[in-house]
Amino acid sequence: MKSVYPFCVIALLALLTGGCASQAQRAPVAADPFEGFNRAMFSVHREVDSALMRPLAKGYDTAVPLPARMSVSNFFDNFRDLGRSGNALLQGKGEAGATGLARLLVNSTLGIFGLFDVASEMGLEAGNENFAQTLTHWGAPPGPYLFVPLMGPNTPRDLAGWSVDQSIYPLWRHVDDHPALRNSLAGVNLVRQRALLLPIDHLLDEASLDPYAYLRDAYLQSRIAAPDDDAYRDEADAANADVQ
Amino acid sequence: MHIFRFVVIAAASLLSFAAFAEESATSATQLTPDALVQHVTEDVLALLKQQNKGGKESNTQKTIDMVEAKVLPHFNFNHMTALAVGREWNKASATQKTTLAQQFHDLLVRTYANAVTSYSGQKVRYKPFKMKPEETDVLVRTEIQQPGGRPIQLDYSLEKTDNGWKVYDVVVAGVSLVTNYRASFSEEVRKGGIDGLIKSLSDKNASLKKNQEKP
């Protein structure tokens, strides 16, 4: 993702100019040792969003009708089933691994190259496995909180997981020799994801006294909750089985 | 794109407040917690559907009134505020506690009423619920199903009171919306004491109200 580099430069500048000053006035948060830096990144992210991502997303939302937008989403999502399947297997979830592969096969064929999510309608529901989870499963610690412009809340563990998921994402490998096509696809992918959030654009600002802290804490809370997800789902499934 | 996921999660919380609808206080005291959640959710969703057929702009105040009228009887805002404030809660005087709970209530109602205007036909699935008769603190689990998106887990913590079951926390995909305020609240208390936090909250509410009145 070459496009990220300019933001790193901006981010460093922001850090040098203002990031450090703001940290001195706050009580330190143990999970967020680089808060000054992260807050600077958060501002950069919001600047880029209001100047670029939001207008693009609005254009996409207006210009492209809903059925087409759903197909675009399905197309990008379809390729993710391979990674989900692999990660499910690495985490010892055989059934989820098989479901992921079945989804990929069904949607790539019956779903016409993934444009339609036929598999979900057949009851093959998408998993949410990724390599960051696999790393967690193997006992890797999360590391310090990091806010990354354009990506959002992160930790080194999640970033490492994301890199691995991207490197095995089949679409990128197909278009590797065509940088223009690859960059366009990456751009569309980013814009369509941003467009999903347009209806709730102001929520973070409205709900919180400190949007940065609110987002960080939601992320960290969900990271603590994540390892329990399986237990949670198993329990829910067991309860479902009782009823049937 | 983690940030997106978390904003989506935040948005789902709107439905949590939508979930507590018109239900006369007397009959609500007799409902089991899961029945309360389900009954009220369905009522509010139906009302919202009706309301959102009109223009969105004109509806914000209406939605606030509706959410307020329906949320109040079924939420324990005192308990919610205590959880959000954390340790510092015990240092507050009775008057400060009342004011804090009122301001927190206003913030949540206003935020979620605004968010609710973007409601567009999501469905709620109620997960199987079991409790022992002697239990006084339970978790009711639901799932928001949205067209073209992944379902979002939305759970309610309820406690038994003399006036029926009351919600004291809402958990969206493992994130407690109430305790999520803790870091920023304790930062406000550290800077300006309990009164500092009250002031920040009331300033926040005032500015939200002003924005709403803008055409």
Coordinates of C-alpha atoms in Angstrom, one line a residue:
Chain A
M1 CA 0.0 0.0 0.0
K2 CA 2.2 2.8 -1.3
S3 CA -0.5 5.4 -0.8
V4 CA 0.0 5.2 2.9
Y5 CA 3.5 6.8 2.8
P6 CA 2.6 10.4 2.3
F7 CA 0.4 10.2 5.4
C8 CA 3.3 8.9 7.4
V9 CA 5.2 12.0 6.5
I10 CA 2.3 14.3 7.4
A11 CA 1.9 12.3 10.5
L12 CA 5.5 12.8 11.6
L13 CA 5.2 16.5 10.9
A14 CA 2.1 16.7 13.0
L15 CA 3.8 14.8 15.8
L16 CA 6.8 17.2 15.7
T17 CA 4.6 20.3 15.7
G18 CA 1.9 19.5 18.2
G19 CA 1.5 15.9 19.2
C20 CA 3.8 16.0 22.2
A21 CA 2.5 19.2 23.8
S22 CA -1.0 17.8 24.3
Q23 CA 0.1 14.7 26.1
A24 CA 1.7 16.5 29.0
Q25 CA -1.7 17.7 30.2
R26 CA -3.4 14.3 30.3
A27 CA -3.3 11.5 32.8
P28 CA -1.4 8.7 31.0
V29 CA -3.4 5.6 29.9
A30 CA -1.5 2.4 30.3
A31 CA -2.6 0.8 27.1
D32 CA -1.9 3.9 25.1
P33 CA 1.7 4.9 25.8
F34 CA 2.0 7.0 22.6
E35 CA -1.1 9.0 23.1
G36 CA 0.4 12.3 21.9
F37 CA 1.5 10.7 18.6
N38 CA -1.8 8.8 18.3
R39 CA -3.9 11.9 18.8
A40 CA -1.9 13.6 16.1
M41 CA -2.6 10.7 13.8
F42 CA -6.2 10.9 14.7
S43 CA -6.3 14.6 13.6
V44 CA -4.6 13.7 10.4
H45 CA -7.1 10.9 9.7
R46 CA -10.0 13.3 10.3
E47 CA -8.5 16.0 8.0
V48 CA -8.0 13.4 5.2
D49 CA -11.5 12.1 5.8
S50 CA -13.2 15.4 5.5
A51 CA -11.1 16.7 2.6
L52 CA -11.0 13.5 0.6
M53 CA -12.7 10.3 1.7
R54 CA -16.0 11.6 2.8
P55 CA -16.6 13.6 -0.4
L56 CA -15.6 10.6 -2.5
A57 CA -17.9 8.3 -0.5
K58 CA -20.8 10.8 -0.9
G59 CA -20.2 10.8 -4.7
Y60 CA -20.1 7.1 -4.8
D61 CA -23.3 6.8 -2.7
T62 CA -25.1 9.2 -4.9
A63 CA -23.9 8.0 -8.3
V64 CA -24.1 4.2 -7.8
P65 CA -27.5 2.6 -7.1
L66 CA -27.9 0.3 -4.1
P67 CA -28.0 -3.1 -6.0
A68 CA -24.7 -2.2 -7.7
R69 CA -23.1 -1.1 -4.5
M70 CA -24.1 -4.4 -2.9
S71 CA -22.5 -6.2 -5.8
V72 CA -19.3 -4.2 -5.4
S73 CA -19.2 -5.1 -1.7
N74 CA -19.9 -8.7 -2.5
F75 CA -17.1 -8.8 -5.1
F76 CA -14.5 -7.6 -2.6
D77 CA -15.9 -9.7 0.2
N78 CA -15.9 -12.9 -1.8
F79 CA -12.1 -12.9 -2.0
R80 CA -11.8 -12.6 1.7
D81 CA -13.4 -16.0 2.2
L82 CA -10.1 -17.7 1.3
G83 CA -8.3 -15.9 4.1
R84 CA -11.1 -16.4 6.6
S85 CA -11.1 -20.1 5.7
G86 CA -7.4 -20.5 6.2
N87 CA -7.4 -18.6 9.4
A88 CA -10.3 -20.6 10.7
L89 CA -8.3 -23.8 10.1
L90 CA -5.2 -22.3 11.8
Q91 CA -7.4 -21.6 14.8
G92 CA -8.6 -25.2 14.8
K93 CA -12.1 -24.4 13.6
G94 CA -12.6 -27.1 11.0
E95 CA -16.2 -26.4 10.2
A96 CA -15.7 -22.6 9.7
G97 CA -12.8 -23.4 7.5
A98 CA -14.9 -25.7 5.3
T99 CA -17.7 -23.2 5.2
G100 CA -15.4 -20.5 4.0
L101 CA -14.1 -22.6 1.1
A102 CA -17.7 -23.6 0.2
R103 CA -18.7 -20.0 0.2
L104 CA -15.8 -19.1 -2.1
L105 CA -16.7 -21.8 -4.5
V106 CA -20.4 -21.1 -4.6
N107 CA -20.1 -17.4 -4.8
S108 CA -17.4 -17.4 -7.5
T109 CA -19.5 -19.7 -9.7
L110 CA -23.2 -19.4 -9.0
G111 CA -22.6 -15.9 -7.6
I112 CA -20.9 -14.8 -10.9
F113 CA -17.4 -13.9 -9.8
G114 CA -18.7 -13.0 -6.3
L115 CA -21.1 -10.3 -7.5
F116 CA -23.9 -12.0 -5.7
D117 CA -23.7 -13.5 -2.2
V118 CA -25.6 -16.7 -3.0
A119 CA -23.9 -18.6 -0.3
S120 CA -25.4 -16.6 2.5
E121 CA -28.8 -17.3 1.1
M122 CA -28.0 -21.0 1.1
G123 CA -27.2 -20.7 4.8
L124 CA -23.4 -20.6 4.5
E125 CA -22.7 -17.6 6.6
A126 CA -19.5 -15.7 6.3
G127 CA -17.0 -16.1 9.2
N128 CA -15.0 -13.2 10.6
E129 CA -11.6 -15.0 11.0
N130 CA -8.5 -13.1 10.3
F131 CA -4.8 -13.5 10.9
A132 CA -4.7 -11.1 13.8
Q133 CA -7.1 -13.5 15.6
T134 CA -4.8 -16.4 14.7
L135 CA -1.9 -14.5 16.2
T136 CA -4.1 -14.0 19.3
H137 CA -4.9 -17.6 19.3
W138 CA -1.2 -18.4 19.3
G139 CA -0.7 -16.2 22.3
A140 CA 0.8 -13.1 20.7
P141 CA 0.5 -10.0 22.9
P142 CA -1.4 -7.0 21.3
G143 CA 1.3 -4.4 22.0
P144 CA 0.6 -0.7 22.4
Y145 CA -2.4 1.0 20.9
L146 CA -1.7 2.8 17.6
F147 CA -4.0 5.0 15.6
V148 CA -3.2 4.7 11.9
P149 CA -4.6 7.3 9.5
L150 CA -7.1 5.7 7.0
M151 CA -7.1 2.4 8.9
G152 CA -8.1 3.6 12.3
P153 CA -7.5 2.0 15.7
N154 CA -4.8 -0.6 15.7
T155 CA -2.1 -2.5 17.6
P156 CA 1.1 -4.0 16.2
R157 CA -0.6 -7.4 16.4
D158 CA -3.5 -6.3 14.4
L159 CA -1.3 -4.5 11.9
A160 CA 0.8 -7.7 11.5
G161 CA -2.4 -9.7 11.0
W162 CA -3.7 -7.2 8.5
S163 CA -0.5 -7.3 6.4
V164 CA -0.6 -11.1 6.2
D165 CA -4.3 -11.1 5.3
Q166 CA -3.6 -8.5 2.5
S167 CA -0.6 -10.5 1.2
I168 CA -2.8 -13.6 0.7
Y169 CA -5.8 -11.6 -0.5
P170 CA -6.3 -13.2 -4.0
L171 CA -7.5 -10.1 -5.8
W172 CA -4.2 -8.2 -5.1
R173 CA -2.2 -11.1 -6.6
H174 CA -4.3 -11.2 -9.8
V175 CA -3.7 -7.6 -10.5
D176 CA -0.1 -7.3 -9.2
D177 CA 1.3 -6.7 -12.7
H178 CA -1.1 -3.9 -13.4
P179 CA -0.4 -1.1 -10.9
A180 CA -3.1 1.2 -12.3
L181 CA -5.8 -1.4 -12.0
R182 CA -4.6 -2.5 -8.6
N183 CA -4.6 1.1 -7.3
S184 CA -8.0 1.8 -8.7
L185 CA -9.4 -1.4 -7.1
A186 CA -7.8 -0.5 -3.8
G187 CA -9.3 3.0 -4.1
V188 CA -12.8 1.7 -4.8
N189 CA -12.5 -0.7 -1.9
L190 CA -11.7 2.1 0.4
V191 CA -14.4 4.4 -0.8
R192 CA -17.2 1.8 -0.7
Q193 CA -16.2 1.0 2.9
R194 CA -16.3 4.6 3.8
A195 CA -19.7 5.0 2.1
L196 CA -21.3 2.4 4.4
L197 CA -20.7 4.9 7.3
L198 CA -22.2 8.0 5.8
P199 CA -25.5 7.8 7.7
I200 CA -23.8 7.8 11.0
D201 CA -21.0 10.4 10.3
H202 CA -21.6 12.6 13.2
L203 CA -22.2 9.9 15.8
L204 CA -18.7 9.8 17.3
D205 CA -18.7 13.6 17.7
E206 CA -22.2 13.7 19.1
A207 CA -21.9 10.8 21.6
S208 CA -18.5 11.6 23.1
L209 CA -16.8 14.3 25.1
D210 CA -13.5 13.2 23.6
P211 CA -13.9 11.3 20.3
Y212 CA -10.3 10.1 20.3
A213 CA -10.7 8.5 23.7
Y214 CA -14.2 7.1 23.0
L215 CA -13.0 5.4 19.8
R216 CA -9.8 4.1 21.5
D217 CA -11.7 2.7 24.5
A218 CA -14.3 1.0 22.3
Y219 CA -11.5 -0.6 20.3
L220 CA -9.6 -1.8 23.4
Q221 CA -12.8 -3.1 25.0
S222 CA -13.6 -5.1 21.9
R223 CA -10.1 -6.4 21.8
I224 CA -10.5 -7.7 25.3
A225 CA -13.9 -9.2 24.4
A226 CA -12.6 -10.8 21.2
P227 CA -10.9 -13.9 22.7
D228 CA -14.3 -14.7 24.4
D229 CA -16.1 -14.5 21.1
D230 CA -15.8 -18.3 20.5
A231 CA -17.1 -19.2 23.9
Y232 CA -19.8 -16.6 23.4
R233 CA -20.8 -18.1 20.0
D234 CA -20.6 -21.7 21.2
E235 CA -22.8 -20.8 24.1
A236 CA -25.3 -19.1 21.8
D237 CA -25.2 -22.1 19.5
A238 CA -25.9 -24.5 22.3
A239 CA -28.8 -22.4 23.4
N240 CA -30.1 -22.5 19.8
A241 CA -29.7 -26.2 19.7
D242 CA -31.8 -26.6 22.8
V243 CA -34.7 -24.8 21.2
Q244 CA -34.7 -26.8 18.0
Chain B
M1 CA -10.7 -0.5 8.3
H2 CA -11.2 -0.9 12.0
I3 CA -12.5 2.6 12.5
F4 CA -15.4 1.9 10.3
R5 CA -16.3 -1.2 12.3
F6 CA -16.4 0.8 15.5
V7 CA -18.5 3.6 14.1
V8 CA -20.9 0.9 12.9
I9 CA -20.9 -0.5 16.3
A10 CA -21.7 2.9 17.7
A11 CA -24.5 3.3 15.3
A12 CA -26.0 0.0 16.3
S13 CA -26.4 1.4 19.7
L14 CA -29.1 3.6 18.4
L15 CA -31.3 0.6 18.2
S16 CA -30.5 -0.2 21.7
F17 CA -32.3 2.9 22.8
A18 CA -34.9 2.4 20.2
A19 CA -35.5 -0.9 21.9
F20 CA -37.5 0.4 24.8
A21 CA -40.9 1.4 23.7
E22 CA -44.2 2.5 25.0
E23 CA -45.2 0.1 27.6
S24 CA -47.3 1.2 30.5
A25 CA -45.4 1.1 33.7
T26 CA -47.7 -1.3 35.4
S27 CA -47.6 -4.0 32.7
A28 CA -43.8 -3.6 32.3
T29 CA -43.2 -4.5 35.9
Q30 CA -44.7 -8.0 35.2
L31 CA -42.7 -8.7 32.1
T32 CA -39.7 -11.0 32.1
P33 CA -36.5 -9.2 31.0
D34 CA -36.4 -10.9 27.6
A35 CA -40.1 -10.2 26.9
L36 CA -39.6 -6.6 28.0
V37 CA -36.7 -6.1 25.5
Q38 CA -38.6 -7.8 22.7
H39 CA -41.9 -6.1 23.2
V40 CA -40.5 -2.7 23.5
T41 CA -38.0 -3.1 20.6
E42 CA -40.8 -4.1 18.2
D43 CA -43.0 -1.2 19.2
V44 CA -40.3 1.4 18.8
L45 CA -39.1 0.0 15.4
A46 CA -42.6 0.2 14.2
L47 CA -42.9 3.8 15.4
L48 CA -39.6 4.7 13.8
K49 CA -40.6 3.2 10.5
Q50 CA -43.7 5.3 10.6
Q51 CA -41.9 8.5 11.6
N52 CA -39.0 8.1 9.1
K53 CA -41.5 8.1 6.2
G54 CA -41.7 11.9 6.6
G55 CA -38.8 14.3 6.2
K56 CA -35.8 13.5 8.4
E57 CA -35.1 17.0 9.4
S58 CA -38.5 17.8 10.9
N59 CA -38.4 14.6 12.9
T60 CA -35.4 15.0 15.2
Q61 CA -37.4 16.6 18.0
K62 CA -40.2 14.2 17.6
T63 CA -37.8 11.3 17.8
I64 CA -36.1 12.8 20.9
D65 CA -39.5 13.1 22.5
M66 CA -40.4 9.6 21.7
V67 CA -37.1 8.1 22.7
E68 CA -37.2 10.1 25.9
A69 CA -40.7 9.0 26.8
K70 CA -39.9 5.4 26.2
V71 CA -36.4 5.1 27.4
L72 CA -37.0 6.8 30.8
P73 CA -39.2 4.1 32.3
H74 CA -37.0 1.2 31.4
F75 CA -33.5 2.5 32.0
N76 CA -31.8 3.0 35.4
F77 CA -29.9 6.1 34.6
N78 CA -28.5 6.5 38.1
H79 CA -26.8 3.1 37.9
M80 CA -25.7 3.8 34.3
T81 CA -24.1 7.1 35.3
A82 CA -22.4 5.5 38.3
L83 CA -20.9 2.9 36.0
A84 CA -19.8 5.5 33.5
V85 CA -18.2 7.7 36.1
G86 CA -16.5 4.8 37.9
R87 CA -14.6 5.4 41.2
E88 CA -15.3 9.1 41.3
W89 CA -19.0 8.5 41.7
N90 CA -18.7 8.0 45.4
K91 CA -17.1 11.4 45.8
A92 CA -20.1 13.1 44.3
S93 CA -22.8 14.7 46.5
A94 CA -26.4 13.6 46.2
T95 CA -27.2 16.8 44.2
Q96 CA -24.2 16.3 41.9
K97 CA -25.3 12.7 41.3
T98 CA -28.8 13.8 40.3
T99 CA -27.4 16.5 38.0
L100 CA -24.8 14.1 36.4
A101 CA -27.5 11.4 35.8
Q102 CA -29.7 14.0 34.2
Q103 CA -27.0 15.3 31.9
F104 CA -25.8 11.9 30.9
H105 CA -29.4 10.9 30.2
D106 CA -29.8 14.0 28.0
L107 CA -26.6 13.3 26.1
L108 CA -27.6 9.7 25.4
V109 CA -31.1 10.4 24.4
R110 CA -30.1 13.2 22.1
T111 CA -27.3 11.3 20.5
Y112 CA -29.3 8.2 19.8
A113 CA -32.4 10.1 18.7
N114 CA -30.2 11.8 16.1
A115 CA -28.8 8.4 15.1
V116 CA -32.2 6.8 14.9
T117 CA -33.2 9.1 12.1
S118 CA -30.9 7.0 9.9
Y119 CA -32.8 3.8 10.7
S120 CA -33.5 1.9 7.6
G121 CA -35.3 -1.4 8.0
Q122 CA -32.8 -3.4 10.1
K123 CA -34.3 -6.5 11.7
V124 CA -33.7 -7.6 15.3
R125 CA -33.2 -11.2 16.2
Y126 CA -33.8 -12.2 19.8
K127 CA -31.5 -14.9 21.1
P128 CA -32.8 -17.7 23.3
F129 CA -33.0 -16.6 26.9
K130 CA -33.0 -18.6 30.1
M131 CA -32.9 -17.5 33.7
K132 CA -33.5 -18.9 37.1
P133 CA -36.4 -17.4 39.0
E134 CA -34.1 -16.1 41.8
E135 CA -31.8 -14.2 39.4
T136 CA -31.8 -10.4 39.7
D137 CA -29.1 -9.5 37.2
V138 CA -29.3 -10.9 33.6
L139 CA -28.1 -10.4 30.1
V140 CA -30.6 -10.4 27.2
R141 CA -28.9 -11.0 23.9
T142 CA -30.1 -9.7 20.5
E143 CA -28.6 -9.4 17.1
I144 CA -29.2 -6.6 14.6
Q145 CA -29.5 -7.9 11.0
Q146 CA -28.8 -5.3 8.4
P147 CA -29.2 -5.7 4.6
G148 CA -25.9 -6.3 3.0
G149 CA -23.9 -6.2 6.3
R150 CA -22.8 -8.5 9.0
P151 CA -25.1 -8.9 12.0
I152 CA -24.2 -6.9 15.1
Q153 CA -24.5 -8.4 18.6
L154 CA -26.4 -6.1 20.9
D155 CA -26.9 -7.2 24.5
Y156 CA -28.7 -5.6 27.4
S157 CA -27.8 -5.9 31.1
L158 CA -30.9 -5.7 33.2
E159 CA -31.4 -5.7 37.0
K160 CA -34.5 -6.4 38.9
T161 CA -36.0 -3.6 40.8
D162 CA -39.3 -3.0 42.7
N163 CA -40.6 -1.3 39.5
G164 CA -39.8 -4.2 37.2
W165 CA -36.6 -4.9 35.2
K166 CA -34.4 -1.9 34.3
V167 CA -31.5 -1.7 31.8
Y168 CA -28.3 -0.5 33.3
D169 CA -25.8 -1.3 30.5
V170 CA -25.9 -1.8 26.7
V171 CA -23.2 -3.9 25.2
V172 CA -22.6 -3.7 21.4
A173 CA -20.3 -6.4 20.0
G174 CA -18.6 -6.7 23.3
V175 CA -18.2 -3.0 23.9
S176 CA -20.1 -1.6 26.9
L177 CA -21.5 1.8 25.9
V178 CA -21.6 2.9 29.4
T179 CA -18.1 2.0 30.7
N180 CA -16.7 3.3 27.4
Y181 CA -17.3 6.8 28.8
R182 CA -15.1 6.1 31.8
A183 CA -11.7 7.3 30.5
S184 CA -13.0 10.6 29.3
F185 CA -15.2 11.2 32.3
S186 CA -12.4 10.5 34.8
E187 CA -10.1 12.8 32.7
E188 CA -12.8 15.6 33.2
V189 CA -13.0 14.9 36.9
R190 CA -9.2 15.0 37.2
K191 CA -9.1 18.4 35.5
G192 CA -12.1 20.1 37.1
G193 CA -13.6 17.8 39.8
I194 CA -17.2 16.5 39.6
D195 CA -18.4 20.0 38.8
G196 CA -16.0 20.1 35.9
L197 CA -17.5 16.9 34.5
I198 CA -21.1 18.3 34.9
K199 CA -20.1 21.5 33.1
S200 CA -18.5 19.6 30.2
L201 CA -21.6 17.5 29.8
S202 CA -24.0 20.4 30.0
D203 CA -21.9 22.4 27.5
K204 CA -21.9 19.4 25.2
N205 CA -25.7 19.1 25.5
A206 CA -26.2 22.8 24.9
S207 CA -24.1 22.7 21.7
L208 CA -25.9 19.6 20.4
K209 CA -29.2 21.3 21.0
K210 CA -28.0 24.4 19.1
N211 CA -26.9 22.3 16.2
Q212 CA -30.2 20.6 16.1
E213 CA -32.0 23.9 15.9
K214 CA -29.9 25.0 12.9
P215 CA -31.8 24.6 9.7

